[in-house]
Short mmCIF file of C-alpha atoms in Angstrom, two decimals:
data_model
loop_
_atom_site.label_atom_id
_atom_site.label_comp_id
_atom_site.label_asym_id
_atom_site.label_seq_id
_atom_site.Cartn_x
_atom_site.Cartn_y
_atom_site.Cartn_z
CA LEU A 621 127.58 65.23 180.60
CA GLY A 622 128.61 62.60 179.30
CA PRO A 623 126.59 58.97 177.62
CA GLY A 624 123.92 58.83 178.81
CA PRO A 625 120.99 55.88 177.99
CA ALA A 626 120.11 54.84 174.96
CA ALA A 627 117.65 57.09 172.59
CA PRO A 628 114.16 56.65 173.83
CA ARG A 629 111.67 54.61 172.52
CA PHE A 630 107.86 55.78 171.74
CA SER A 631 105.43 54.02 172.83
CA THR A 632 101.37 54.16 174.50
CA MET A 633 101.62 51.05 176.98
CA ALA A 634 100.40 52.12 180.06
CA SER A 635 103.59 52.02 182.19
CA ASP A 636 104.50 54.65 180.42
CA PRO A 637 104.84 57.59 182.51
CA PHE A 638 104.84 60.44 179.96
CA THR A 639 101.53 62.08 178.22
CA LEU A 640 103.43 64.02 175.07
CA GLN A 641 106.23 62.54 173.64
CA PHE A 642 107.55 64.80 170.42
CA CYS A 643 110.96 64.31 168.77
CA VAL A 644 112.29 66.84 166.32
CA ASP A 645 115.17 66.79 163.83
CA ASP A 646 114.65 68.36 160.24
CA ASN A 647 112.89 71.26 162.15
CA LEU A 648 115.35 71.01 164.47
CA ARG A 649 117.06 74.47 163.91
CA ILE A 650 113.91 76.00 163.12
CA PHE A 651 112.22 75.30 166.69
CA ALA A 652 115.25 76.50 168.71
CA ARG A 653 114.02 79.69 166.85
CA MET A 654 110.89 79.59 167.77
CA LEU A 655 111.97 79.40 171.08
CA ALA A 656 114.42 82.30 170.75
CA CYS A 657 111.52 84.77 169.67
CA LEU A 658 109.17 83.54 172.73
CA ASP A 659 112.20 84.31 174.69
CA ARG A 660 111.75 88.03 173.45
CA VAL A 661 108.14 89.04 174.16
CA GLY A 662 107.57 86.54 177.01
CA LYS A 663 109.31 84.91 180.55
CA ASP A 664 107.27 81.95 179.86
CA LEU A 665 106.52 78.91 177.55
CA TYR A 666 102.99 78.10 177.09
CA LEU A 667 102.77 74.33 176.11
CA GLU A 668 99.43 72.94 174.54
CA ALA A 669 99.06 69.48 173.16
CA SER A 670 96.33 67.87 172.00
CA GLY A 671 94.94 66.28 168.72
CA GLY A 672 98.16 65.08 167.71
CA GLN A 673 99.58 68.54 167.29
CA VAL A 674 101.14 71.26 169.55
CA SER A 675 101.13 75.01 169.79
CA LEU A 676 104.36 77.37 171.77
CA ARG A 677 102.57 80.81 172.63
CA THR A 678 103.77 83.27 175.37
CA LEU A 679 102.51 86.73 176.47
CA ASN A 680 104.43 89.63 177.62
CA ALA A 681 104.52 90.93 181.37
CA ALA A 682 103.26 94.10 180.22
CA GLN A 683 99.64 92.09 178.71
CA SER A 684 100.36 93.88 174.76
CA ALA A 685 101.72 91.04 172.80
CA PHE A 686 101.07 87.63 172.43
CA VAL A 687 102.53 85.21 170.43
CA LYS A 688 101.72 81.47 168.81
CA PHE A 689 103.96 78.88 166.90
CA HIS A 690 101.31 76.18 165.69
CA LEU A 691 103.06 72.80 165.49
CA ARG A 692 100.98 70.28 162.63
CA PRO A 693 102.05 66.12 163.01
CA ASP A 694 104.58 66.81 159.65
CA PHE A 695 106.58 68.78 162.31
CA PHE A 696 107.47 66.07 164.44
CA ALA A 697 109.35 63.16 163.39
CA GLU A 698 107.36 61.31 166.11
CA PHE A 699 104.83 62.66 167.88
CA VAL A 700 102.84 60.43 170.80
CA LEU A 701 100.18 61.35 173.13
CA GLU A 702 97.78 59.30 175.78
CA PRO A 703 95.00 58.78 173.52
CA ASN A 704 92.09 61.21 174.50
CA ALA A 705 94.70 62.70 176.07
CA SER A 706 95.36 66.98 176.19
CA LEU A 707 97.68 68.92 178.66
CA SER A 708 98.15 72.40 179.16
CA MET A 709 101.51 73.53 180.96
CA LYS A 710 104.20 75.92 181.27
CA VAL A 711 107.43 75.62 181.77
CA TYR A 712 109.56 79.40 182.12
CA LEU A 713 111.80 79.99 178.98
CA LYS A 714 115.04 81.09 180.36
CA ASN A 715 114.90 77.27 181.74
CA LEU A 716 114.48 75.84 178.56
CA VAL A 717 115.66 78.03 175.96
CA PRO A 718 119.88 77.61 177.30
CA ILE A 719 119.17 73.96 175.86
CA PHE A 720 118.57 74.55 172.77
CA ARG A 721 121.21 77.81 171.62
CA SER A 722 123.68 75.36 170.30
CA VAL A 723 122.62 72.49 168.08
CA ALA A 724 124.62 72.30 165.51
CA GLY A 725 125.83 69.21 166.51
CA VAL A 726 122.41 67.87 167.43
CA SER A 727 121.31 65.68 165.73
CA LYS A 728 117.19 64.98 167.05
CA VAL A 729 115.81 66.01 170.22
CA TRP A 730 113.71 63.90 171.84
CA VAL A 731 110.72 66.60 174.53
CA GLN A 732 108.56 64.72 177.18
CA VAL A 733 105.95 64.91 179.45
CA ALA A 734 105.31 63.30 182.40
CA SER A 735 102.58 64.70 184.78
CA GLY A 736 100.85 62.82 187.28
CA GLU A 737 102.55 61.94 190.54
CA GLU A 738 105.53 63.12 188.93
CA ASN A 739 105.58 66.36 186.96
CA TYR A 740 108.13 67.41 184.37
CA LEU A 741 109.67 68.55 181.43
CA ARG A 742 112.27 65.96 180.03
CA VAL A 743 114.62 66.99 177.25
CA GLN A 744 116.96 64.44 175.36
CA GLN A 745 119.66 65.83 173.15
CA GLU A 746 121.35 63.41 170.48
CA CYS A 747 124.47 64.55 168.84
CA SER A 748 126.54 63.56 165.65
CA SER A 749 129.72 62.05 167.86
CA GLY A 750 127.30 60.23 170.06
CA LEU A 751 126.97 61.96 172.85
CA ARG A 752 123.64 61.74 174.81
CA LYS A 753 122.53 64.91 176.32
CA LYS A 754 119.47 64.53 179.37
CA PHE A 755 117.93 67.14 180.18
CA ASP A 756 114.67 67.84 183.62
CA LEU A 757 112.89 70.84 183.65
CA ALA A 758 110.08 71.64 186.66
CA PHE A 759 106.78 73.13 185.10
CA GLU A 760 103.09 73.38 185.77
CA GLU A 761 99.91 72.46 184.52
CA VAL A 762 97.52 75.59 183.25
CA THR A 763 94.44 77.54 181.78
CA MET A 764 95.99 78.19 178.39
CA ILE A 765 95.85 81.67 177.47
CA ASN A 766 94.70 82.57 173.75
CA ALA A 767 93.96 86.15 172.19
CA VAL A 768 90.80 87.34 171.86
CA TYR A 769 90.24 89.02 168.16
CA SER A 770 88.38 88.86 164.56
CA PRO A 771 91.03 89.09 161.75
CA ASP A 772 87.43 90.20 159.94
CA SER A 773 87.34 93.59 161.60
CA CYS A 774 90.89 94.26 159.95
CA LEU A 775 89.97 95.92 156.66
CA ASN A 776 93.43 96.72 155.74
CA CYS A 777 95.88 94.10 155.07
CA LEU A 778 99.86 93.82 153.81
CA THR A 779 102.06 90.92 152.37
CA ALA A 780 105.83 91.90 152.54
CA ASP A 781 108.99 90.61 152.72
CA PRO A 782 110.15 91.24 156.08
CA MET A 783 113.65 91.76 155.17
CA THR A 784 111.82 94.78 153.42
CA LEU A 785 110.62 96.29 156.90
CA LEU A 786 113.25 95.53 159.26
CA ALA A 787 115.47 97.44 156.42
CA CYS A 788 113.24 100.85 157.55
CA LEU A 789 113.22 99.81 161.17
CA ASN A 790 117.23 99.53 161.12
CA ASN A 791 116.38 103.65 160.32
CA PHE A 792 115.33 104.64 163.68
CA PRO A 793 117.06 105.86 167.13
CA PRO A 794 118.28 102.61 169.26
CA GLY A 795 116.31 101.75 171.45
CA LEU A 796 112.82 103.30 170.32
CA ALA A 797 110.43 101.89 172.90
CA GLU A 798 107.87 102.77 170.35
CA VAL A 799 106.78 103.03 166.13
CA THR A 800 104.11 103.97 164.70
CA LEU A 801 102.22 102.26 161.58
CA SER A 802 100.17 103.62 159.15
CA ALA A 803 98.36 102.82 156.05
CA GLY A 804 98.00 105.41 153.50
CA ALA A 805 95.88 104.84 149.75
CA ASP A 806 99.49 105.36 148.35
CA ALA A 807 101.75 104.04 150.87
CA LEU A 808 103.28 102.62 153.84
CA THR A 809 104.66 104.83 156.55
CA LEU A 810 106.83 104.31 159.64
CA ARG A 811 107.47 106.86 161.96
CA ASN A 812 108.45 107.62 165.35
CA ASP A 813 107.40 109.69 167.77
CA PRO A 814 110.02 112.70 167.91
CA ASP A 815 109.30 113.67 171.50
CA ASN A 816 109.25 109.48 172.56
CA ILE A 817 110.73 109.22 175.89
CA GLY A 818 111.11 105.22 175.41
CA LEU A 819 114.62 106.50 173.42
CA ASP A 820 117.55 104.65 175.71
CA ASP A 821 119.69 107.92 174.70
CA GLN A 822 118.32 111.19 175.28
CA LYS A 823 120.40 112.94 172.86
CA ASP A 824 118.01 111.05 170.23
CA VAL A 825 115.31 112.89 172.09
CA GLY A 826 113.52 115.54 169.26
CA LEU A 827 114.82 113.53 166.27
CA ARG A 828 111.93 112.74 164.06
CA THR A 829 112.16 109.86 161.29
CA GLU A 830 109.89 108.31 158.45
CA LEU A 831 110.21 106.31 155.77
CA SER A 832 107.25 105.81 152.85
CA ILE A 833 107.56 102.50 151.67
CA SER A 834 105.54 102.24 147.89
CA PRO A 835 103.09 99.66 147.16
CA GLU A 836 105.47 98.46 144.52
CA ASN A 837 107.73 97.48 147.15
CA LEU A 838 105.02 95.48 148.81
CA HIS A 839 103.88 91.55 147.64
CA ALA A 840 100.12 92.69 148.89
CA TYR A 841 98.97 95.85 149.63
CA MET A 842 95.40 96.19 150.06
CA PRO A 843 93.89 99.72 152.22
CA ASN A 844 90.60 99.82 153.22
CA PRO A 845 89.27 101.86 150.53
CA ALA A 846 86.36 103.33 152.46
CA SER A 847 89.09 105.26 154.17
CA SER A 848 91.30 107.83 154.32
CA GLY A 849 94.14 105.63 156.34
CA VAL A 850 94.77 104.44 159.27
CA SER A 851 97.90 104.71 161.67
CA VAL A 852 98.43 102.43 164.99
CA THR A 853 101.62 102.52 167.21
CA PHE A 854 103.04 99.37 169.32
CA SER A 855 105.91 97.97 170.72
CA LEU A 856 109.46 98.25 168.20
CA ARG A 857 110.68 95.51 170.61
CA GLU A 858 108.23 92.71 170.15
CA PHE A 859 107.62 93.21 166.42
CA LYS A 860 111.54 93.75 165.04
CA ALA A 861 112.23 89.83 167.50
CA LEU A 862 109.53 88.61 164.98
CA LEU A 863 109.94 89.84 161.96
CA SER A 864 113.53 88.64 162.53
CA LEU A 865 112.14 84.94 162.87
CA VAL A 866 109.42 85.37 159.95
CA LYS A 867 113.09 86.60 157.81
CA GLU A 868 114.77 83.44 159.06
CA LEU A 869 112.49 81.23 158.25
CA GLU A 870 112.06 82.63 154.71
CA HIS A 871 108.49 82.97 154.88
CA ARG A 872 106.81 86.83 153.68
CA VAL A 873 105.17 88.49 156.91
CA THR A 874 101.30 89.13 156.94
CA LEU A 875 100.16 92.47 158.71
CA ARG A 876 96.02 92.83 159.66
CA LEU A 877 95.51 96.86 160.31
CA GLU A 878 92.37 97.70 162.17
CA ALA A 879 92.23 100.62 163.96
CA ALA A 880 94.59 102.62 166.68
CA GLY A 881 93.66 101.26 170.04
CA GLN A 882 92.97 97.80 168.53
CA PRO A 883 94.88 94.96 167.90
CA ILE A 884 97.29 94.76 165.35
CA LEU A 885 98.25 90.99 164.08
CA LEU A 886 100.90 89.29 162.29
CA SER A 887 101.00 86.42 160.73
CA SER A 888 103.29 84.43 157.70
CA GLU A 889 103.33 82.62 154.79
CA PRO A 890 105.58 81.09 152.79
CA ARG A 891 106.75 82.11 149.66
CA SER A 892 106.51 78.46 147.75
CA GLN A 893 103.10 76.37 147.43
CA THR A 894 104.50 73.33 148.96
CA GLY A 895 102.86 75.39 152.53
CA ALA A 896 105.15 74.58 156.20
CA PRO A 897 104.17 72.58 158.94
CA PHE A 898 103.29 75.09 160.82
CA SER A 899 102.06 78.53 160.97
CA VAL A 900 102.86 81.92 163.44
CA GLU A 901 100.55 83.94 164.89
CA SER A 902 100.98 87.31 166.98
CA VAL A 903 98.64 90.22 168.57
CA LEU A 904 100.44 93.33 168.69
CA ALA A 905 98.19 95.92 171.46
CA THR A 906 98.15 99.17 170.06
CA VAL A 907 98.35 102.69 171.54
CA VAL A 908 95.11 104.33 171.55
CA GLU A 909 94.80 107.73 171.28
CA ALA A 910 93.87 110.89 173.82
CA ALA A 911 91.95 113.03 170.36
CA SER A 912 89.67 109.26 170.26
CA LEU A 913 89.21 109.34 174.27
CA GLY A 914 85.75 110.83 175.23
CA ASP A 915 83.41 112.83 177.83
CA GLU A 916 83.57 109.42 179.53
CA ASP A 917 86.47 108.30 179.59
CA ASP A 918 88.57 109.91 182.54
CA MET A 919 91.79 109.84 182.52
CA PHE A 920 92.17 111.93 185.27
CA GLY A 921 90.10 110.79 188.06
CA ASP A 922 90.30 109.73 190.78
CA GLU A 923 88.86 105.97 189.64
CA PRO A 924 91.48 104.42 187.90
CA ALA A 925 89.87 104.16 184.69
CA ASP A 926 89.69 100.05 183.72
CA GLU A 927 92.84 99.19 181.07
CA PRO A 928 92.03 97.38 178.86
CA MET A 929 93.16 93.67 178.55
CA PRO A 930 93.39 92.63 174.79
CA PHE A 931 94.21 88.39 175.87
CA ALA A 932 92.31 86.65 178.18
CA PRO A 933 92.53 82.75 178.46
CA HIS A 934 89.65 80.46 177.23
CA GLY A 935 87.06 80.39 180.21
CA GLY A 936 87.91 84.34 180.70
CA ALA A 937 89.41 83.79 183.58
CA PRO A 938 93.26 85.97 184.45
CA PRO A 939 96.39 85.51 181.76
CA GLN A 940 98.82 82.88 183.52
CA GLN A 941 95.84 81.43 186.21
CA GLN A 942 97.88 78.34 188.62
CA GLN A 943 95.30 75.54 188.52
CA GLN A 944 97.75 73.36 190.42
CA PRO A 945 101.69 73.60 192.87
CA GLN A 946 104.75 73.58 190.97
CA HIS A 947 106.35 70.24 190.72
CA GLY A 948 109.65 69.69 190.92
CA PRO A 949 111.63 67.19 188.72
CA PRO A 950 112.08 63.68 189.47
#
């Protein structure tokens, strides 16, 4: 690495090989934290650009956690998308995240996407020392994935400081795979299954931890008044990763619950009234309770039951459906 070419000048000329170009400066650390959070959930970054806006998404290998960041035009210092163009692509996060791992001395970053005869994602960094770095990465054009859910069906809602929830989760045994959240009439409860086999350290098997949070310690708490309560069990790893990001963004976290076996919806909201140039959405699959399975759900039959697929791309095709073969950088 050494002194590179002059910083790119954005243009929409026909000779310009880039379909999409954007520059991030003031929000660079936030952008880097978003990528790090996506890397903790999935292995691929799905980037979609249309109408002057960008979405960053990922899906974990078990198809049980979906995360989406929606970036509005004012998130960027500059943004250029070819007229009437749209872009849907994926890139391997392990190749992209290290570029943004240390941005302390970086003042600006340009991201440029070339699609056509040569497909590649270019990242250019301008350091405060005058050093410029350039990275070219391969990507694939794909069908964009999206989560299928209805927020209106979630009649239990709460908003909290992520620090409050993280402080509770820190009391659970290390390596715990799943946690159960219960929204009752008088309190919010977090607990673990004492026989959870997902623990890394078997000496903690049989240890039950349960914590209750009173509504006074939450920013808002609206359980379904027509129900005695709802309990959902979900993956702890992705939940903690999202809470940590919301904490770093200095936002509050909002959770919407419907019932066991139905996804839990997570979003963030700024503490101030000025709003933010981005939004965070996540959908976490929850465990179906065995007692809720009817006679028609034969868990031990000869034919394997079809597992529900909580997330699917537009059009209903299988997630991560590839449309074009992968191309390397020029």
